[in-house]
Amino acid sequence: MSRDDNPDRVDGEAAPLLPTRGTTTGGGGSSGNGSGGGGGSGDGGGPTLTRRATLAILLRTFFVLGITAFGGPPAHIGLMHAAFVRRPEDGDDAAGGSNRRKLTVLDAAFVELFALSSALPGPSSTQLATALGATFAGIPGALAVLSVWILPAFTVLTAVGSTFYVPVGGGGGGRADGAVGAAVETVTHYAGGFVAAATAHVVLAAVAIVRRTVGGDGLLGAVAVVSTAVGLLVPPARVPAAFGGVLLLGATAVSLRHAAVSRGWMTAAGDTDGPAGATSTTPVAATEWTSNVSRSTGAVLLAATAVATVVAVVVLHRPTPPGLWVAVPATFWLMGVGVFGGGIVLLPMILRTVVEASWLPAPVFLTGFALSQTLPGPLFNLSAFVGAAVLGGLPGAAAVSASLFAPGIALLLGVLPYWEFLRGAPALRRVLAGVNAAAAGLIIGGVYLLAARAIRGPSEFCIAVAAAAAAIQGGAPPPATIVGGGVVGALAVASGVGGPF
């Protein structure tokens, strides 16, 4: 059977994880050395994309996502899923058509990269975006994606944060500005339609991921349910341990089933609808996929992250307190190294540090937080507001943002080539189905958290339903439905229809 006949399975084995673009691949080939980028072998012998063309598509796609990805990490993951995941019903467009302008991966690749991002410290949705960029175009693709993904919100938060900057002995003071705070509150009041429409795409993505990851496998379904409950019920302070715990739970559950089947204590019959190889006593064969990052580059990134972390610890614990231009970036670097679970865990860390250190008054910080909640892109962009308000303008925003984002991104890119090597081990391949099912459960939990916050009244629920219907029946792209939902939502608020707001 060819991959074109069934993109999810090949002769009973797991689906290839190569990026695909209609009849070609947009990422770097099937060799395992991770040195490629922008080329690759085609599915059906068609022309391959050049690196320049691949980068152009990545930049265009992620710029659109960067200005429409409202709603936090669950929405980001759902929108990336809609933009890059190739569904079996899409098929291959040998004659060209719209698929010739897209870069796509299969669900198995997407969920695997999401699980890896969730297991590392840092902004998980931004790490997932960076991993997709590396998959298609190596380090240049990863950096290009990172830049355009964070740029829109970074620009706004830097501009607003700069209005709060007051030099005080060479540092920042953080003045209160009631007019800016009022403007942020107004934007928040009218922006609900954007998030409501984004929620619809999160739900669609979650359904597709669970369907492909769990299938009819009862054990994997139970893992996903437990993972969902943990993601929803665990207090934010315990999220780092909880996320790692549910991924380990999935791996352990599949390993125990394999041991029981191997010893004849149970049979795998009845779960044949699950992911290929999930219930077999034979490990799933390693599938084709390349990180497009060499192991030497990965080693340099991991070593540089370790050295920078040691330096940050040393400078913050010197007898003489460092100046703000050293203390603030070093503090945010250590946050970036130690935060698991994304912005929901990061927020109290930043609030406690920034306010208790008297870098900013609490009302100013909360104004920045409120603004970041109305903007697309990662919550980690709040660091741009803090940097601009404390250190002053674009230089301060760039220094603090780089310090917060860099550790997680460097760790991800450093780990990718070694993950590419290790994932071929039979024992690891065997447990990946459980890890991916746990990751799918975390996505389901994110859907609830987003919907509970995003749907404020009947009008926004109707916007979400309409966006889902437009995507399912009309094939409307997510950016169009999100912009349309935002306009309709603002009109509903202005007219007072469908509240409360």
mmCIF file of N, CA, C and O in Angstrom, residues 222-232 246-247 249 437-443 445:
data_model
loop_
_atom_site.group_PDB
_atom_site.id
_atom_site.type_symbol
_atom_site.label_atom_id
_atom_site.label_comp_id
_atom_site.label_asym_id
_atom_site.label_seq_id
_atom_site.Cartn_x
_atom_site.Cartn_y
_atom_site.Cartn_z
ATOM 1 N N ALA A 222 -8.450 5.569 27.918
ATOM 2 C CA ALA A 222 -8.391 5.795 29.366
ATOM 3 C C ALA A 222 -7.239 6.728 29.723
ATOM 4 O O ALA A 222 -7.375 7.598 30.599
ATOM 5 N N VAL A 223 -6.100 6.558 29.064
ATOM 6 C CA VAL A 223 -4.956 7.446 29.310
ATOM 7 C C VAL A 223 -5.333 8.887 28.984
ATOM 8 O O VAL A 223 -5.020 9.820 29.737
ATOM 9 N N ALA A 224 -6.013 9.097 27.852
ATOM 10 C CA ALA A 224 -6.416 10.446 27.462
ATOM 11 C C ALA A 224 -7.385 11.055 28.468
ATOM 12 O O ALA A 224 -7.296 12.244 28.790
ATOM 13 N N VAL A 225 -8.306 10.245 28.978
ATOM 14 C CA VAL A 225 -9.271 10.748 29.961
ATOM 15 C C VAL A 225 -8.565 11.161 31.254
ATOM 16 O O VAL A 225 -8.826 12.236 31.814
ATOM 17 N N VAL A 226 -7.667 10.321 31.745
ATOM 18 C CA VAL A 226 -6.930 10.653 32.965
ATOM 19 C C VAL A 226 -6.090 11.907 32.738
ATOM 20 O O VAL A 226 -6.019 12.798 33.602
ATOM 21 N N SER A 227 -5.448 11.996 31.595
ATOM 22 C CA SER A 227 -4.630 13.170 31.281
ATOM 23 C C SER A 227 -5.477 14.437 31.258
ATOM 24 O O SER A 227 -5.059 15.485 31.772
ATOM 25 N N THR A 228 -6.663 14.350 30.688
ATOM 26 C CA THR A 228 -7.570 15.497 30.671
ATOM 27 C C THR A 228 -7.919 15.936 32.085
ATOM 28 O O THR A 228 -7.878 17.125 32.418
ATOM 29 N N ALA A 229 -8.269 14.970 32.938
ATOM 30 C CA ALA A 229 -8.646 15.292 34.322
ATOM 31 C C ALA A 229 -7.490 15.929 35.077
ATOM 32 O O ALA A 229 -7.670 16.914 35.807
ATOM 33 N N VAL A 230 -6.291 15.408 34.887
ATOM 34 C CA VAL A 230 -5.135 15.964 35.580
ATOM 35 C C VAL A 230 -4.882 17.402 35.121
ATOM 36 O O VAL A 230 -4.635 18.302 35.930
ATOM 37 N N GLY A 231 -4.960 17.619 33.809
ATOM 38 C CA GLY A 231 -4.736 18.955 33.282
ATOM 39 C C GLY A 231 -5.734 19.978 33.789
ATOM 40 O O GLY A 231 -5.421 21.162 33.899
ATOM 41 N N LEU A 232 -6.937 19.535 34.115
ATOM 42 C CA LEU A 232 -7.978 20.454 34.578
ATOM 43 C C LEU A 232 -7.997 20.629 36.090
ATOM 44 O O LEU A 232 -8.342 21.706 36.589
ATOM 45 N N VAL A 246 1.704 12.832 33.530
ATOM 46 C CA VAL A 246 0.731 12.205 32.635
ATOM 47 C C VAL A 246 1.418 11.629 31.402
ATOM 48 O O VAL A 246 1.003 10.582 30.877
ATOM 49 N N LEU A 247 2.483 12.262 30.931
ATOM 50 C CA LEU A 247 3.228 11.690 29.807
ATOM 51 C C LEU A 247 3.885 10.371 30.227
ATOM 52 O O LEU A 247 3.887 9.390 29.466
ATOM 53 N N LEU A 249 2.729 8.468 32.607
ATOM 54 C CA LEU A 249 1.610 7.532 32.772
ATOM 55 C C LEU A 249 1.286 6.832 31.466
ATOM 56 O O LEU A 249 1.089 5.615 31.420
ATOM 57 N N ALA A 437 -1.166 9.735 23.456
ATOM 58 C CA ALA A 437 -2.530 9.752 23.986
ATOM 59 C C ALA A 437 -2.618 10.686 25.191
ATOM 60 O O ALA A 437 -3.602 11.420 25.352
ATOM 61 N N ALA A 438 -1.581 10.691 26.043
ATOM 62 C CA ALA A 438 -1.575 11.609 27.181
ATOM 63 C C ALA A 438 -1.515 13.055 26.706
ATOM 64 O O ALA A 438 -2.183 13.937 27.253
ATOM 65 N N ALA A 439 -0.716 13.307 25.665
ATOM 66 C CA ALA A 439 -0.646 14.659 25.113
ATOM 67 C C ALA A 439 -1.997 15.084 24.545
ATOM 68 O O ALA A 439 -2.412 16.241 24.699
ATOM 69 N N ALA A 440 -2.689 14.154 23.911
ATOM 70 C CA ALA A 440 -4.023 14.470 23.385
ATOM 71 C C ALA A 440 -4.980 14.837 24.517
ATOM 72 O O ALA A 440 -5.816 15.740 24.373
ATOM 73 N N GLY A 441 -4.850 14.154 25.654
ATOM 74 C CA GLY A 441 -5.695 14.490 26.793
ATOM 75 C C GLY A 441 -5.429 15.894 27.309
ATOM 76 O O GLY A 441 -6.355 16.619 27.692
ATOM 77 N N LEU A 442 -4.161 16.327 27.309
ATOM 78 C CA LEU A 442 -3.844 17.690 27.714
ATOM 79 C C LEU A 442 -4.484 18.709 26.776
ATOM 80 O O LEU A 442 -4.925 19.777 27.188
ATOM 81 N N ILE A 443 -4.538 18.372 25.487
ATOM 82 C CA ILE A 443 -5.182 19.264 24.522
ATOM 83 C C ILE A 443 -6.679 19.374 24.816
ATOM 84 O O ILE A 443 -7.264 20.457 24.748
ATOM 85 N N GLY A 445 -8.123 19.056 27.714
ATOM 86 C CA GLY A 445 -8.259 19.921 28.879
ATOM 87 C C GLY A 445 -8.117 21.381 28.511
ATOM 88 O O GLY A 445 -8.834 22.248 29.044
#
